[in-house]
Amino acid sequence: MDYEVVIGLEIHTELKTNSKIFCGCSTKFGSDQNTNVCPVCLGLPGVLPVINEKVVEFAIRAGLALNCEILPFSKFDRKNYYYPDLPKNFQTSQYDLPIAVNGHLDIEVNGETKRIGITRIHMEEDAGKLVHSGATINTSDYALVDYNRTGVPLLEIVSEPDLRSAEEAKAYLEKVKAILEYLDVSDCKMEEGSLRCDANISLRPRGQTTLGTKAEIKNLNSFRSVQRGLEYEIARQEDLLDDGGKVIQETRTWDENKGMTASMRSKEQAHDYRYLPEPDLVPIVVDPARVEEIRTNLPELPDARKQRLMDAYGLSEYDANVITASKSMADYFDQSVQANGDAKTVANWLMGEVSKHLNNEGISILECPVSPEQLTELLALIEKGTISNKIAKAVFEEMWASRKAPEVIVKEKGLVQISDTSEIVAIVDGVIAANPQSVADFKAGKDKAIGFLVGQIMKQTKGRANPDMVNSLLRERL
């Protein structure tokens, strides 16, 4: 049967505040286990939480950037459930009156733009963290509990079930991540769990409007796991339905090593959580003037920045998309251009050599050992004809390893490009004399033979000969 895939994402992002949502404990990642805790975030008897004002501001900022309506009156609720990393036995969250509703986000997939609805954004506290003894929750003999994460502020961004493929889901998650980074409300470090998502997937016969039974995959924490997990789950449900079976409403976990999802528990409904208003926190009343003040001060967001790079520098839409997908990459680009770098050349190097080295070492551009100013200095050496593009790549390698300035490396290694005509002519004549067969092949119409001769000249000069001059002089002499 031909099925239509229906996907909705619930994105959880930890906010970049110094203290937790309801107490003054640090939110620093990587502290010793159970050291950033206090009676409030542990929920000990007699404590009273106090809302962190910065959390509300960040939530409004995210809501406006995602085209949401900011509700003037919202409140917190208790979401009751038992889990070992939840010491209070309830999570303080927002139920029927969240901070933001009715937003949307445009994504681009295969050259087409699609609008994805955003149902709501609500604030809540994170739970603690279980550290499993094995590779997965299903293969562990025991688990230890670290409560440092308990009470770290979270935003949950819930989409409408508008996504129709794993590729669309990945594109949506990438766009939300980029916007949160531009807003500077979250560091979005998926490897540290500060951005993760749950995916709800169902299938229905194409043309049918009633939604099928959904399964949820919990805690997907990389773009790769989102795409692979969804593709696996779509195929699983398709096979199940084709065989006459029924999809069970349940929560599943993704096993990256096995490349498959596995059942964890039956999926709860809202009434299972027995939500009730949080009696220890006052409702949040947002002044409309404050909302407009935050809206006025929103930073340049990815779509606007992409358009600016296209308009100001003539970059292609593809180049602008790649560069603005990450705020730190876009910042690096702007800093390089401001240091007198040619925009198109900077873009090519960012998407080429710089990205290649970042990927090889698995680091972000924030950790790039070559500064924007140093990259611009290297490109200026190419522009002046001091070094060739080929030599520049070797210099960049050395800059990456040694952190030295490009001029220093060029001087130390004697890499200045040979542009003296008489010097190049002498080498060209020598190569012609030493390779009569290649010369004969070229004169017989075999154009590839000239490539061999050019290669011999570049080999003799260790890549330092001006390639344009070499080609021109070689053809003249032949």
XYZ file of C-alpha atoms in Angstrom:
478
model
C 0.000 0.000 0.000
C 1.115 3.563 -0.583
C 1.433 5.317 2.768
C 1.805 8.939 3.767
C 4.300 9.579 6.570
C 3.255 11.995 9.326
C 5.934 13.308 11.694
C 5.882 15.829 14.511
C 8.934 16.846 16.530
C 9.223 17.914 20.156
C 12.553 19.730 20.476
C 14.046 20.218 23.928
C 16.748 22.828 24.301
C 18.582 23.801 27.456
C 18.743 27.560 27.899
C 22.061 29.342 28.243
C 21.504 30.817 31.688
C 24.094 30.797 34.447
C 21.632 29.533 37.047
C 18.759 27.044 37.045
C 15.132 27.881 36.367
C 13.892 27.959 39.976
C 17.054 28.304 42.113
C 20.560 29.777 42.032
C 22.448 26.516 41.329
C 24.976 26.589 38.506
C 24.065 25.142 35.119
C 27.722 24.459 34.241
C 28.129 21.287 32.184
C 30.742 18.741 33.237
C 30.866 19.507 36.980
C 31.457 16.632 39.409
C 28.350 14.536 39.843
C 25.699 15.854 42.227
C 27.598 19.044 43.135
C 25.302 21.613 41.477
C 22.262 20.805 43.614
C 20.300 22.414 46.454
C 17.075 21.728 48.381
C 15.015 23.611 45.747
C 16.103 21.668 42.669
C 16.031 18.428 44.653
C 12.465 19.248 45.740
C 13.059 18.760 49.468
C 10.109 19.505 51.800
C 9.438 23.142 52.629
C 11.266 24.768 49.723
C 9.778 27.414 47.444
C 10.921 27.866 43.819
C 11.399 31.335 42.284
C 11.294 31.813 38.490
C 14.510 32.935 36.797
C 13.555 36.108 34.874
C 16.170 35.407 32.188
C 14.382 32.149 31.315
C 11.172 34.055 30.556
C 13.061 36.583 28.412
C 14.785 33.791 26.433
C 11.456 32.011 25.933
C 9.853 35.172 24.563
C 12.859 35.777 22.318
C 12.598 32.240 20.884
C 8.822 32.548 20.507
C 9.098 35.761 18.504
C 11.872 34.375 16.280
C 9.687 31.340 15.531
C 6.749 33.581 14.581
C 4.687 32.673 17.647
C 2.067 34.619 19.548
C 3.294 35.438 23.063
C 0.496 34.790 25.535
C 0.046 37.670 28.016
C -0.854 35.231 30.805
C 0.771 31.854 31.319
C 1.425 29.592 34.274
C 3.365 26.591 35.474
C 1.913 23.166 36.225
C 3.014 19.959 37.866
C 3.414 17.028 35.470
C 3.223 13.994 37.709
C 5.194 10.862 36.955
C 7.798 8.698 38.601
C 11.268 8.300 37.170
C 14.516 7.730 39.097
C 16.095 10.987 37.855
C 13.096 13.083 38.943
C 13.448 13.520 42.737
C 10.153 15.431 43.200
C 8.098 12.811 41.352
C 6.753 15.661 39.243
C 8.233 17.953 36.641
C 7.419 21.644 36.753
C 6.260 22.455 33.235
C 3.525 24.371 31.421
C 0.358 22.591 30.348
C -2.667 24.517 29.103
C -1.207 28.039 29.146
C 2.289 27.971 27.649
C 4.368 31.082 27.012
C 4.030 30.973 23.178
C 1.649 29.427 20.618
C 0.724 29.315 16.928
C 4.093 29.846 15.253
C 5.640 28.603 12.049
C 8.963 28.047 10.338
C 9.829 27.752 6.640
C 12.235 25.018 5.600
C 13.784 24.194 2.233
C 14.067 20.599 1.011
C 15.046 19.650 -2.550
C 14.698 23.253 -3.669
C 11.149 23.634 -2.361
C 10.050 25.795 0.550
C 7.584 24.323 3.020
C 5.946 25.932 6.059
C 5.927 23.872 9.268
C 3.497 24.866 11.993
C 4.680 25.292 15.577
C 1.965 24.392 18.043
C 3.509 25.781 21.187
C 6.652 26.650 23.111
C 6.691 26.094 26.827
C 9.174 26.444 29.651
C 10.022 23.623 32.005
C 12.772 22.207 34.172
C 15.074 19.453 32.999
C 15.238 16.172 34.894
C 18.441 14.627 36.222
C 20.529 12.175 34.252
C 20.802 8.405 34.502
C 24.267 7.077 33.722
C 23.837 3.532 32.431
C 26.425 0.816 32.963
C 25.950 -0.540 29.444
C 25.752 0.937 25.976
C 21.960 1.365 26.095
C 19.179 1.443 28.647
C 18.069 -2.029 27.549
C 21.504 -3.629 27.947
C 22.545 -2.073 31.274
C 22.769 -3.997 34.566
C 22.408 -0.842 36.636
C 22.291 2.938 36.369
C 23.644 5.763 38.549
C 21.880 9.098 39.023
C 23.403 12.562 38.567
C 21.092 15.381 39.701
C 23.256 18.259 38.388
C 20.927 18.633 35.392
C 17.813 18.745 37.577
C 16.261 22.194 37.268
C 18.286 23.340 34.264
C 15.878 25.511 32.217
C 14.395 23.940 29.119
C 12.276 25.134 26.242
C 10.112 22.530 24.547
C 9.242 23.472 20.968
C 6.367 21.357 19.671
C 5.690 21.229 15.934
C 2.467 20.452 14.157
C 2.487 17.009 12.444
C 3.418 18.729 9.172
C 6.622 16.861 8.369
C 6.381 14.167 5.693
C 9.844 12.576 5.624
C 12.987 12.026 7.666
C 14.726 14.553 5.403
C 12.151 17.240 6.216
C 12.449 16.470 9.936
C 16.232 16.857 9.766
C 15.937 20.142 7.848
C 13.436 21.473 10.406
C 15.668 20.522 13.335
C 18.687 22.128 11.651
C 16.752 25.358 11.094
C 15.488 25.525 14.689
C 19.016 24.879 15.974
C 20.427 27.661 13.805
C 17.790 30.141 15.020
C 18.410 29.292 18.683
C 22.144 29.802 18.135
C 21.595 33.152 16.423
C 19.368 34.206 19.326
C 22.142 33.184 21.743
C 19.596 31.535 24.063
C 21.176 28.055 23.928
C 24.560 26.612 23.005
C 22.677 23.780 21.230
C 25.469 21.271 21.905
C 23.773 18.043 20.892
C 26.732 15.982 22.114
C 26.150 17.407 25.626
C 22.387 16.925 25.488
C 21.531 20.614 25.398
C 19.547 20.054 22.189
C 17.613 16.824 21.700
C 14.281 15.819 20.335
C 11.477 13.288 20.490
C 9.846 12.281 17.211
C 6.239 11.129 16.777
C 5.719 9.036 13.651
C 2.617 7.544 12.122
C 1.597 6.252 8.706
C -1.756 6.438 6.951
C -2.942 5.315 3.510
C -2.251 8.165 1.077
C -5.373 10.275 0.656
C -6.751 9.448 4.109
C -7.150 12.406 6.504
C -7.425 10.513 9.798
C -4.091 10.198 11.557
C -2.660 6.732 12.116
C -1.478 5.407 15.477
C 1.829 7.038 16.375
C 4.956 5.740 18.010
C 7.424 8.078 19.717
C 11.206 7.826 19.528
C 12.762 9.452 22.605
C 15.917 11.491 23.018
C 17.384 11.657 19.542
C 20.545 13.711 20.042
C 22.173 14.071 16.635
C 21.041 14.901 13.114
C 22.282 11.482 12.020
C 20.206 9.676 14.660
C 17.116 11.735 13.777
C 17.331 10.788 10.100
C 18.325 7.139 10.642
C 15.866 6.596 13.506
C 12.957 8.004 11.507
C 13.865 6.037 8.372
C 14.004 2.826 10.401
C 10.713 3.526 12.180
C 8.935 4.426 8.923
C 10.082 1.130 7.360
C 9.106 -0.821 10.501
C 5.588 0.578 10.581
C 5.201 0.078 6.835
C 6.154 -3.602 7.085
C 3.873 -4.052 10.093
C 0.852 -2.547 8.330
C 1.528 -4.449 5.096
C 1.530 -7.685 7.095
C -1.885 -6.855 8.545
C -0.538 -5.833 11.959
C -1.293 -2.725 14.036
C 1.031 -0.032 15.264
C 0.963 0.230 19.053
C 1.033 3.666 20.670
C 4.286 3.424 22.562
C 7.570 5.091 23.387
C 10.613 3.596 21.668
C 14.345 4.106 22.038
C 16.884 4.400 19.213
C 19.921 2.102 19.297
C 22.606 3.810 17.188
C 24.873 0.757 17.104
C 22.179 -1.695 16.016
C 20.489 0.869 13.767
C 17.015 0.054 15.092
C 14.353 1.248 17.508
C 13.151 -0.830 20.466
C 10.080 -0.614 22.669
C 10.478 1.127 26.048
C 6.964 1.575 27.414
C 3.410 2.332 26.388
C 2.885 5.968 25.374
C 1.236 8.064 28.052
C -1.652 10.419 27.365
C -1.852 13.875 28.922
C -4.392 12.668 31.486
C -1.912 10.022 32.658
C 0.250 12.820 34.036
C -2.554 14.262 36.186
C -1.453 17.830 35.508
C -2.329 20.342 38.207
C -1.438 24.024 38.579
C 1.860 24.614 40.372
C 0.790 26.262 43.657
C 4.249 27.539 44.590
C 4.795 29.740 41.522
C 2.851 32.861 40.602
C 1.436 33.057 37.048
C 3.508 34.927 34.478
C 1.949 38.166 33.235
C 3.887 39.566 30.290
C 3.839 43.306 29.631
C 3.158 43.847 25.885
C 5.668 46.719 25.912
C 8.339 44.303 27.116
C 7.477 41.895 24.282
C 7.880 44.694 21.724
C 11.160 45.741 23.325
C 12.480 42.177 22.928
C 11.153 41.996 19.354
C 12.947 45.267 18.482
C 16.225 43.904 19.803
C 16.127 40.524 18.060
C 19.418 39.855 16.266
C 19.781 39.200 12.548
C 18.383 35.689 11.996
C 19.578 33.057 9.478
C 17.174 33.912 6.630
C 17.926 37.641 6.862
C 21.649 37.007 7.052
C 21.497 34.682 4.068
C 19.732 37.387 2.027
C 22.292 39.987 3.136
C 25.213 37.825 2.000
C 23.539 37.300 -1.373
C 22.699 40.988 -1.819
C 25.916 42.497 -0.466
C 28.471 40.043 -1.799
C 26.752 38.324 -4.693
C 27.053 34.887 -3.113
C 24.950 32.114 -4.621
C 21.971 30.880 -2.630
C 23.775 27.571 -2.055
C 26.918 29.276 -0.682
C 24.874 31.631 1.517
C 22.846 28.686 2.833
C 25.928 26.711 3.809
C 27.612 29.658 5.519
C 24.574 30.887 7.458
C 23.496 27.421 8.628
C 25.799 28.006 11.593
C 26.052 31.368 13.359
C 29.685 30.773 14.217
C 30.486 30.018 10.547
C 28.622 33.165 9.454
C 30.476 35.226 12.078
C 33.803 33.835 10.836
C 32.843 34.790 7.279
C 31.873 38.345 8.248
C 35.070 38.851 10.260
C 37.196 37.621 7.334
C 35.456 39.929 4.885
C 35.759 42.873 7.282
C 39.501 42.163 7.376
C 39.562 42.920 3.616
C 39.022 39.388 2.385
C 37.289 38.882 -0.958
C 33.827 37.530 -0.096
C 33.621 34.828 -2.766
C 37.184 33.627 -2.084
C 36.533 33.541 1.672
C 33.324 31.559 1.071
C 35.169 29.040 -1.110
C 37.876 28.524 1.490
C 35.348 28.200 4.321
C 33.403 25.531 2.442
C 36.618 23.883 1.216
C 39.845 23.686 3.191
C 38.480 25.076 6.475
C 35.454 22.746 6.583
C 37.582 19.781 5.526
C 39.968 20.298 8.439
C 37.120 20.912 10.907
C 35.402 17.702 9.828
C 38.612 15.688 9.971
C 39.163 16.735 13.580
C 35.497 16.720 14.569
C 35.580 20.271 15.921
C 33.456 23.363 15.366
C 34.633 26.572 13.768
C 34.748 28.127 17.219
C 37.758 25.882 17.838
C 39.417 26.642 14.483
C 43.127 27.349 15.108
C 43.288 29.713 12.113
C 41.679 33.078 12.872
C 39.570 34.978 10.303
C 42.324 37.596 10.086
C 44.997 34.938 9.407
C 42.870 33.375 6.680
C 42.514 36.802 5.077
C 46.304 37.304 5.227
C 46.764 33.976 3.442
C 44.287 34.933 0.720
C 46.085 38.270 0.275
C 49.310 36.362 -0.485
C 47.493 34.513 -3.279
C 46.025 37.758 -4.582
C 49.456 39.419 -4.693
C 50.931 36.432 -6.538
C 53.324 35.657 -3.699
C 52.103 32.054 -3.556
C 49.932 29.890 -5.777
C 46.609 28.344 -4.744
C 48.310 24.970 -4.462
C 51.066 26.292 -2.206
C 48.407 28.170 -0.183
C 46.811 24.853 0.771
C 50.169 23.614 2.065
C 50.644 26.876 3.984
C 47.164 26.511 5.471
C 48.092 23.011 6.682
C 51.098 24.463 8.449
C 49.048 27.347 9.885
C 46.575 24.819 11.273
C 49.336 22.800 12.929
C 51.707 25.532 14.096
C 49.400 28.555 14.553
C 52.055 30.629 12.748
C 51.211 33.575 10.485
C 51.189 32.717 6.756
C 53.968 35.230 5.922
C 56.233 33.584 8.478
C 55.601 30.114 7.049
C 56.163 31.266 3.453
C 59.439 32.915 4.452
C 60.693 30.023 6.598
C 59.985 27.391 3.951
C 60.988 29.448 0.908
C 57.578 29.077 -0.715
C 57.452 32.351 -2.643
C 56.032 31.730 -6.094
C 58.472 31.766 -9.048
C 57.206 34.408 -11.467
C 60.514 35.275 -13.144
C 60.141 34.529 -16.870
C 63.789 33.685 -17.515
C 63.866 31.252 -14.573
C 60.725 29.460 -15.719
C 61.855 29.358 -19.383
C 65.068 27.593 -18.348
C 63.114 24.915 -16.502
C 60.611 24.557 -19.362
C 63.431 24.032 -21.871
C 65.029 21.427 -19.629
C 61.803 19.476 -19.272
C 61.151 19.591 -23.041
C 64.637 18.262 -23.718
C 64.261 15.449 -21.169
C 60.878 14.220 -22.443
C 60.992 13.926 -26.270
C 58.230 11.285 -26.408
C 55.748 13.534 -24.597
C 56.688 16.400 -26.884
C 56.115 14.152 -29.915
C 52.770 12.989 -28.498
C 51.624 16.588 -28.001
C 52.660 17.528 -31.553
C 50.756 14.471 -32.799
C 47.589 15.910 -31.264
C 47.589 14.186 -27.872
C 46.718 17.173 -25.657
C 47.012 15.123 -22.472
C 50.768 15.004 -22.979
C 51.077 18.643 -21.991
C 49.661 17.827 -18.609
C 52.556 15.465 -17.980
C 55.077 18.150 -18.972
C 53.412 20.728 -16.681
C 53.539 18.187 -13.881
C 57.281 17.699 -14.396
C 57.889 21.448 -14.241
C 55.833 21.834 -11.054
C 57.668 18.857 -9.567
C 61.056 20.448 -10.258
C 59.944 23.733 -8.708
C 58.180 21.993 -5.794
C 54.928 23.613 -6.870
C 56.335 27.135 -6.702
C 56.231 28.006 -10.424
C 53.439 30.346 -11.471
C 51.044 27.865 -13.161
C 49.665 30.407 -15.665
C 53.156 31.334 -16.788
C 54.191 27.680 -17.000
C 51.276 26.821 -19.286
C 51.776 29.868 -21.455
C 55.560 29.471 -21.860
C 55.346 25.722 -22.406
C 52.864 26.116 -25.282
C 55.010 28.870 -26.775
C 58.156 26.680 -26.737
C 56.298 23.693 -28.194
